[in-house]
Coordinates of N, CA, C and O in Angstrom, one line a residue:
M1 N 0.8 -1.2 0.0 CA 0.0 0.0 0.0 C 0.9 1.2 0.0 O 1.9 1.3 0.7
M2 N 0.5 2.2 -0.8 CA 1.3 3.4 -0.9 C 1.1 4.3 0.3 O 0.0 4.4 0.9
R3 N 2.1 5.0 0.7 CA 1.9 6.0 1.9 C 1.5 7.3 1.4 O 1.9 7.7 0.3
R4 N 0.8 8.1 2.2 CA 0.4 9.4 1.8 C 1.6 10.4 1.8 O 2.4 10.3 2.7
V5 N 1.7 11.2 0.8 CA 2.8 12.1 0.7 C 2.4 13.4 1.4 O 1.4 14.0 1.2
T6 N 3.3 13.9 2.2 CA 3.2 15.2 2.9 C 4.4 16.0 2.7 O 5.5 15.5 2.4
G7 N 4.3 17.3 2.8 CA 5.4 18.2 2.7 C 5.1 19.5 3.4 O 4.0 19.9 3.6
A8 N 6.2 20.2 3.7 CA 6.0 21.5 4.4 C 5.8 22.6 3.5 O 6.4 22.7 2.4
T9 N 4.9 23.5 3.8 CA 4.7 24.8 3.1 C 4.6 25.9 4.2 O 4.6 25.6 5.4
A10 N 4.5 27.1 3.7 CA 4.4 28.2 4.7 C 3.1 28.2 5.5 O 3.0 28.8 6.5
M11 N 2.1 27.5 4.9 CA 0.8 27.5 5.6 C 0.6 26.3 6.5 O -0.2 26.4 7.5
N12 N 1.4 25.2 6.3 CA 1.2 24.0 7.0 C 2.5 23.2 7.1 O 3.1 22.9 6.0
A13 N 2.9 22.8 8.3 CA 4.1 22.0 8.4 C 4.1 20.6 7.8 O 5.0 20.1 7.3
E14 N 2.9 20.0 7.8 CA 2.7 18.7 7.2 C 1.5 18.7 6.3 O 0.5 18.0 6.5
S15 N 1.7 19.4 5.2 CA 0.6 19.6 4.2 C 0.5 18.3 3.4 O 1.4 17.8 2.9
S16 N -0.8 17.9 3.2 CA -1.0 16.7 2.4 C -0.8 17.1 0.9 O -1.3 18.1 0.5
R17 N 0.0 16.4 0.2 CA 0.3 16.7 -1.2 C -0.4 15.9 -2.2 O 0.0 15.9 -3.4
S18 N -1.4 15.2 -1.8 CA -2.2 14.4 -2.8 C -3.6 14.1 -2.3 O -3.8 14.2 -1.1
H19 N -4.4 13.7 -3.2 CA -5.7 13.2 -2.8 C -5.5 11.7 -2.5 O -4.6 11.0 -3.1
A20 N -6.3 11.1 -1.6 CA -6.2 9.7 -1.3 C -7.6 9.0 -1.6 O -8.6 9.5 -1.2
I21 N -7.5 7.9 -2.3 CA -8.8 7.1 -2.6 C -8.5 5.7 -2.2 O -7.6 5.1 -2.6
F22 N -9.4 5.2 -1.3 CA -9.4 3.8 -0.9 C -10.6 3.2 -1.3 O -11.7 3.6 -1.0
T23 N -10.5 2.2 -2.2 CA -11.7 1.5 -2.8 C -11.9 0.1 -2.2 O -10.9 -0.7 -2.2
V24 N -13.1 -0.2 -1.8 CA -13.4 -1.5 -1.3 C -14.5 -2.1 -2.1 O -15.5 -1.5 -2.4
L25 N -14.2 -3.3 -2.7 CA -15.2 -4.0 -3.5 C -15.8 -5.1 -2.6 O -15.1 -5.9 -2.0
V26 N -17.1 -5.2 -2.5 CA -17.8 -6.2 -1.7 C -18.7 -7.0 -2.7 O -19.5 -6.4 -3.5
E27 N -18.7 -8.3 -2.6 CA -19.5 -9.2 -3.4 C -20.3 -10.2 -2.5 O -19.7 -10.8 -1.7
Q28 N -21.6 -10.3 -2.7 CA -22.4 -11.2 -2.0 C -23.1 -12.1 -3.0 O -23.8 -11.6 -3.9
S29 N -23.0 -13.4 -2.8 CA -23.8 -14.3 -3.7 C -24.7 -15.1 -2.8 O -24.3 -15.6 -1.8
M30 N -25.9 -15.2 -3.3 CA -27.0 -16.0 -2.6 C -27.5 -17.1 -3.5 O -27.8 -16.8 -4.6
T31 N -27.5 -18.3 -3.0 CA -27.9 -19.4 -3.8 C -29.3 -19.9 -3.2 O -29.5 -20.0 -2.0
S32 N -30.2 -20.1 -4.2 CA -31.5 -20.6 -3.8 C -32.0 -21.7 -4.7 O -31.5 -21.7 -5.9
L33 N -32.8 -22.6 -4.3 CA -33.3 -23.7 -5.1 C -34.6 -23.3 -5.6 O -35.5 -22.9 -4.9
G34 N -34.8 -23.3 -6.9 CA -36.0 -23.0 -7.6 C -36.7 -24.3 -8.1 O -36.1 -25.4 -8.1
A35 N -37.9 -24.1 -8.6 CA -38.7 -25.3 -9.2 C -38.0 -25.7 -10.5 O -37.5 -24.9 -11.2
G36 N -38.1 -27.0 -10.7 CA -37.5 -27.6 -12.0 C -38.4 -27.2 -13.2 O -39.5 -26.9 -13.1
G37 N -37.7 -27.2 -14.3 CA -38.4 -26.8 -15.5 C -38.9 -27.9 -16.4 O -39.2 -27.8 -17.6
G38 N -38.8 -29.1 -15.9 CA -39.2 -30.3 -16.7 C -40.7 -30.5 -16.8 O -41.5 -29.8 -16.3
S39 N -41.0 -31.5 -17.6 CA -42.5 -31.8 -17.8 C -43.0 -32.6 -16.7 O -42.3 -33.3 -15.9
D40 N -44.3 -32.6 -16.5 CA -44.9 -33.2 -15.3 C -45.0 -34.8 -15.5 O -45.1 -35.5 -14.6
D41 N -44.9 -35.2 -16.8 CA -44.9 -36.6 -17.1 C -43.7 -37.4 -16.6 O -43.8 -38.5 -16.2
D42 N -42.6 -36.7 -16.6 CA -41.4 -37.4 -16.2 C -41.1 -37.1 -14.7 O -40.9 -36.0 -14.3
A43 N -41.1 -38.2 -13.9 CA -40.9 -38.1 -12.5 C -39.5 -37.5 -12.2 O -39.4 -36.8 -11.2
A44 N -38.5 -37.9 -12.9 CA -37.2 -37.5 -12.7 C -37.0 -36.0 -12.9 O -36.4 -35.2 -12.2
A45 N -37.7 -35.5 -14.0 CA -37.6 -34.1 -14.3 C -38.4 -33.2 -13.3 O -37.9 -32.1 -13.0
S46 N -39.5 -33.7 -12.8 CA -40.2 -32.9 -11.8 C -39.5 -32.9 -10.5 O -39.6 -32.0 -9.7
A47 N -38.7 -33.9 -10.2 CA -37.9 -34.0 -8.9 C -36.7 -33.1 -9.0 O -36.1 -32.6 -8.0
A48 N -36.2 -32.8 -10.2 CA -35.0 -32.0 -10.4 C -35.3 -30.5 -10.0 O -36.4 -30.0 -10.3
Q49 N -34.4 -29.9 -9.4 CA -34.6 -28.5 -9.0 C -33.5 -27.6 -9.7 O -32.4 -28.0 -9.9
R50 N -33.9 -26.4 -10.0 CA -33.0 -25.5 -10.6 C -32.3 -24.6 -9.5 O -33.0 -24.3 -8.5
V51 N -31.0 -24.4 -9.7 CA -30.3 -23.6 -8.7 C -30.2 -22.1 -9.2 O -29.8 -21.9 -10.3
D52 N -30.7 -21.2 -8.4 CA -30.7 -19.8 -8.8 C -29.6 -19.1 -8.0 O -29.5 -19.3 -6.8
I53 N -28.7 -18.4 -8.6 CA -27.6 -17.6 -8.0 C -27.8 -16.2 -8.2 O -27.9 -15.7 -9.3
E54 N -28.0 -15.4 -7.1 CA -28.1 -14.0 -7.2 C -26.8 -13.3 -6.7 O -26.4 -13.7 -5.5
I55 N -26.2 -12.5 -7.4 CA -24.9 -11.9 -7.0 C -25.2 -10.3 -6.9 O -25.7 -9.7 -7.8
K56 N -24.8 -9.8 -5.8 CA -24.8 -8.4 -5.5 C -23.4 -7.9 -5.4 O -22.6 -8.4 -4.6
R57 N -23.1 -6.8 -6.1 CA -21.7 -6.2 -6.0 C -21.9 -4.8 -5.5 O -22.7 -4.0 -6.0
S58 N -21.0 -4.4 -4.7 CA -20.9 -3.0 -4.2 C -19.5 -2.5 -4.2 O -18.6 -3.3 -4.1
K59 N -19.4 -1.2 -4.4 CA -18.1 -0.6 -4.5 C -18.1 0.7 -3.6 O -19.0 1.5 -3.7
F60 N -17.2 0.7 -2.6 CA -17.2 1.9 -1.7 C -15.9 2.6 -2.0 O -14.8 2.0 -2.0
H61 N -16.0 3.9 -2.3 CA -14.8 4.8 -2.4 C -14.7 5.7 -1.2 O -15.7 6.4 -0.9
F62 N -13.6 5.6 -0.5 CA -13.4 6.5 0.7 C -12.3 7.5 0.1 O -11.2 7.1 -0.2
V63 N -12.7 8.7 0.1 CA -11.9 9.7 -0.6 C -11.5 10.8 0.4 O -12.4 11.3 1.1
D64 N -10.2 11.1 0.5 CA -9.7 12.2 1.3 C -9.1 13.2 0.4 O -8.0 12.9 -0.2
L65 N -9.7 14.3 0.2 CA -9.2 15.3 -0.7 C -8.2 16.2 0.0 O -8.4 16.7 1.1
A66 N -7.1 16.5 -0.7 CA -6.1 17.5 -0.2 C -6.8 18.9 -0.4 O -7.5 19.1 -1.3
G67 N -6.5 19.7 0.5 CA -7.0 21.1 0.5 C -6.4 21.9 -0.5 O -5.2 21.8 -0.8
S68 N -7.1 22.9 -1.1 CA -6.6 23.8 -2.1 C -5.7 24.8 -1.3 O -5.9 25.0 -0.1
E69 N -4.8 25.4 -2.0 CA -3.9 26.4 -1.4 C -3.6 27.5 -2.4 O -3.5 27.2 -3.6
R70 N -3.4 28.6 -1.9 CA -3.0 29.8 -2.7 C -1.4 29.8 -2.8 O -0.7 29.6 -1.8
Q71 N -0.9 30.0 -4.0 CA 0.5 29.9 -4.2 C 1.2 31.1 -3.4 O 2.3 30.9 -2.9
K72 N 0.6 32.2 -3.4 CA 1.2 33.4 -2.7 C 1.3 33.1 -1.2 O 2.3 33.5 -0.5
R73 N 0.3 32.5 -0.6 CA 0.3 32.3 0.9 C 1.2 31.1 1.3 O 1.8 31.0 2.3
S74 N 1.3 30.0 0.4 CA 2.0 28.8 0.8 C 3.5 29.0 0.5 O 4.3 28.3 1.0
L75 N 3.9 30.0 -0.3 CA 5.3 30.3 -0.7 C 6.0 29.0 -1.3 O 7.2 28.8 -1.1
A76 N 5.2 28.2 -1.9 CA 5.7 27.0 -2.5 C 6.5 27.3 -3.8 O 6.2 28.1 -4.6
V77 N 7.6 26.5 -4.0 CA 8.4 26.6 -5.2 C 8.8 25.2 -5.6 O 8.8 24.3 -4.8
G78 N 9.2 25.1 -6.9 CA 9.7 23.9 -7.4 C 8.7 22.7 -7.4 O 7.6 22.9 -7.8
K79 N 9.1 21.6 -6.7 CA 8.2 20.4 -6.7 C 6.9 20.7 -5.9 O 5.8 20.3 -6.3
R80 N 7.0 21.4 -4.8 CA 5.8 21.8 -4.0 C 4.8 22.6 -4.8 O 3.6 22.5 -4.6
L81 N 5.4 23.5 -5.6 CA 4.5 24.4 -6.4 C 3.7 23.5 -7.4 O 2.5 23.7 -7.6
K82 N 4.4 22.6 -8.1 CA 3.8 21.7 -9.1 C 2.7 20.8 -8.4 O 1.6 20.6 -9.0
E83 N 3.0 20.3 -7.2 CA 2.0 19.5 -6.5 C 0.8 20.4 -6.1 O -0.3 19.9 -6.3
G84 N 1.0 21.6 -5.7 CA -0.1 22.5 -5.4 C -1.0 22.8 -6.6 O -2.2 22.8 -6.6
I85 N -0.3 23.0 -7.8 CA -1.0 23.2 -9.0 C -1.9 22.0 -9.4 O -3.1 22.1 -9.8
N86 N -1.3 20.8 -9.2 CA -2.1 19.6 -9.6 C -3.3 19.4 -8.6 O -4.3 18.9 -9.0
I87 N -3.0 19.7 -7.3 CA -4.1 19.5 -6.3 C -5.3 20.5 -6.7 O -6.4 20.1 -6.7
N88 N -4.9 21.7 -7.0 CA -5.9 22.7 -7.3 C -6.7 22.4 -8.6 O -7.9 22.6 -8.7
Q89 N -5.9 21.8 -9.6 CA -6.6 21.5 -10.8 C -7.6 20.4 -10.6 O -8.7 20.4 -11.1
G90 N -7.2 19.3 -9.8 CA -8.2 18.2 -9.5 C -9.4 18.7 -8.8 O -10.5 18.3 -9.1
L91 N -9.2 19.6 -7.9 CA -10.4 20.2 -7.1 C -11.2 21.1 -8.0 O -12.5 21.1 -8.0
F92 N -10.6 21.8 -8.9 CA -11.3 22.6 -9.9 C -12.2 21.8 -10.8 O -13.4 22.1 -11.0
V93 N -11.6 20.7 -11.4 CA -12.4 19.8 -12.3 C -13.5 19.1 -11.5 O -14.6 19.0 -12.0
L94 N -13.2 18.7 -10.3 CA -14.3 18.1 -9.4 C -15.4 19.1 -9.3 O -16.6 18.7 -9.4
G95 N -15.1 20.3 -9.0 CA -16.2 21.4 -8.9 C -16.9 21.5 -10.1 O -18.2 21.7 -10.1
N96 N -16.3 21.5 -11.3 CA -16.9 21.7 -12.6 C -17.9 20.5 -12.8 O -19.0 20.6 -13.4
V97 N -17.4 19.3 -12.5 CA -18.3 18.1 -12.7 C -19.5 18.2 -11.8 O -20.6 17.9 -12.3
I98 N -19.3 18.5 -10.5 CA -20.5 18.6 -9.6 C -21.4 19.7 -10.1 O -22.7 19.6 -10.1
L99 N -20.9 20.8 -10.6 CA -21.7 21.9 -11.1 C -22.5 21.5 -12.3 O -23.7 21.8 -12.5
A100 N -21.9 20.8 -13.3 CA -22.5 20.3 -14.5 C -23.6 19.3 -14.1 O -24.7 19.3 -14.7
L101 N -23.4 18.4 -13.1 CA -24.4 17.4 -12.7 C -25.5 18.0 -11.8 O -26.6 17.5 -11.8
G102 N -25.2 19.1 -11.1 CA -26.2 19.6 -10.2 C -27.2 20.6 -10.7 O -28.1 20.9 -10.1
D103 N -27.0 21.0 -12.0 CA -28.0 21.9 -12.6 C -29.0 21.1 -13.4 O -28.7 20.6 -14.5
P104 N -30.2 21.0 -12.9 CA -31.2 20.2 -13.6 C -31.6 20.8 -15.0 O -32.0 20.0 -15.8
I105 N -31.4 22.1 -15.2 CA -31.8 22.6 -16.5 C -30.8 22.2 -17.5 O -31.1 21.9 -18.7
K106 N -29.5 22.2 -17.1 CA -28.4 21.9 -18.1 C -28.1 20.4 -18.2 O -27.3 20.0 -19.0
L107 N -28.6 19.6 -17.3 CA -28.3 18.2 -17.2 C -28.7 17.5 -18.5 O -29.8 17.7 -19.0
G108 N -27.8 16.9 -19.2 CA -28.1 16.2 -20.4 C -27.7 17.1 -21.6 O -27.5 16.6 -22.7
K109 N -27.6 18.4 -21.4 CA -27.3 19.3 -22.5 C -25.8 19.8 -22.4 O -25.2 20.2 -23.4
M110 N -25.3 19.7 -21.2 CA -24.0 20.2 -20.9 C -23.0 19.1 -20.9 O -23.3 18.0 -20.3
F111 N -21.8 19.3 -21.4 CA -20.7 18.3 -21.3 C -20.2 18.2 -19.9 O -19.9 19.2 -19.2
V112 N -20.1 17.0 -19.4 CA -19.5 16.8 -18.0 C -18.1 16.3 -18.2 O -17.8 15.3 -18.7
P113 N -17.1 17.2 -17.7 CA -15.7 16.9 -17.9 C -15.1 15.9 -17.0 O -14.1 16.2 -16.3
Y114 N -15.6 14.6 -17.0 CA -15.0 13.6 -16.2 C -13.5 13.3 -16.5 O -12.7 13.0 -15.7
R115 N -13.2 13.4 -17.8 CA -11.9 13.0 -18.3 C -10.8 14.0 -18.1 O -9.6 13.8 -18.4
D116 N -11.1 15.2 -17.5 CA -10.2 16.2 -17.3 C -9.3 16.0 -16.1 O -8.3 16.8 -15.9
S117 N -9.6 15.0 -15.3 CA -8.8 14.8 -14.1 C -8.8 13.3 -13.7 O -9.8 12.6 -14.0
K118 N -7.7 12.8 -13.2 CA -7.7 11.4 -12.7 C -8.7 11.2 -11.6 O -9.4 10.1 -11.6
L119 N -8.9 12.2 -10.8 CA -9.8 12.0 -9.6 C -11.2 11.9 -10.1 O -11.9 10.9 -9.7
T120 N -11.7 12.7 -11.1 CA -13.0 12.6 -11.5 C -13.2 11.4 -12.4 O -14.3 10.8 -12.5
R121 N -12.2 10.9 -13.1 CA -12.3 9.7 -13.9 C -12.5 8.5 -13.1 O -13.3 7.7 -13.4
L122 N -11.8 8.5 -11.9 CA -12.0 7.3 -11.0 C -13.3 7.4 -10.3 O -13.9 6.3 -10.0
L123 N -13.8 8.5 -10.0 CA -15.1 8.7 -9.3 C -16.3 8.9 -10.2 O -17.4 9.3 -9.7
K124 N -16.2 8.7 -11.5 CA -17.2 8.9 -12.5 C -18.5 8.2 -12.1 O -19.6 8.8 -12.1
G125 N -18.5 7.0 -11.8 CA -19.7 6.2 -11.4 C -20.3 6.8 -10.1 O -21.6 6.9 -10.0
S126 N -19.5 7.2 -9.2 CA -20.1 7.7 -7.9 C -20.7 9.1 -8.1 O -21.6 9.4 -7.4
L127 N -20.1 9.8 -9.0 CA -20.6 11.2 -9.2 C -21.8 11.3 -10.1 O -22.8 12.0 -9.8
G128 N -21.8 10.5 -11.2 CA -22.9 10.7 -12.1 C -23.5 9.4 -12.6 O -24.4 9.4 -13.5
G129 N -23.1 8.3 -12.0 CA -23.6 7.0 -12.5 C -24.8 6.5 -11.7 O -25.5 7.3 -11.1
N130 N -25.1 5.2 -11.7 CA -26.2 4.6 -11.0 C -25.7 4.2 -9.6 O -25.8 3.1 -9.2
H131 N -25.2 5.2 -8.8 CA -24.7 4.9 -7.5 C -25.3 5.9 -6.5 O -25.9 7.0 -6.9
K132 N -25.2 5.5 -5.2 CA -25.6 6.4 -4.2 C -24.3 7.0 -3.6 O -23.4 6.3 -3.3
T133 N -24.3 8.3 -3.4 CA -23.1 9.0 -2.9 C -23.4 9.8 -1.7 O -24.4 10.5 -1.6
L134 N -22.5 9.7 -0.7 CA -22.6 10.5 0.5 C -21.3 11.3 0.6 O -20.2 10.7 0.6
M135 N -21.4 12.6 0.7 CA -20.2 13.4 1.0 C -20.3 14.0 2.3 O -21.3 14.6 2.7
I136 N -19.2 13.9 3.1 CA -19.2 14.5 4.4 C -18.1 15.6 4.4 O -17.1 15.5 3.9

């Protein structure tokens, strides 16, 4: 498992330098015996039972977003500056996706920029798919 990257800026001594996504896949399969599909004339066919298997799959994304930061206030340079730019870009695109999906008038007419960020590409199903999403 990868460790979370932190680094010092003028605003925070241990500033998180990346978003973190932890995904859990859960699968439940339930087996039940159903009635056989044979003819009534054949005793062996009527005694046979069909096995029904129902599979439910769930995916949980636990996301910890790095906070946005102002370049002037953080005094970041070099590698820290590039990290801050990438963090801010991911948050900006996430905001654009939520804005595009949250407007019922524009929904379906407006382009949703999922592919503009790795973060939104990974969370596409949770943001605009057939999923239930809870943000805290």
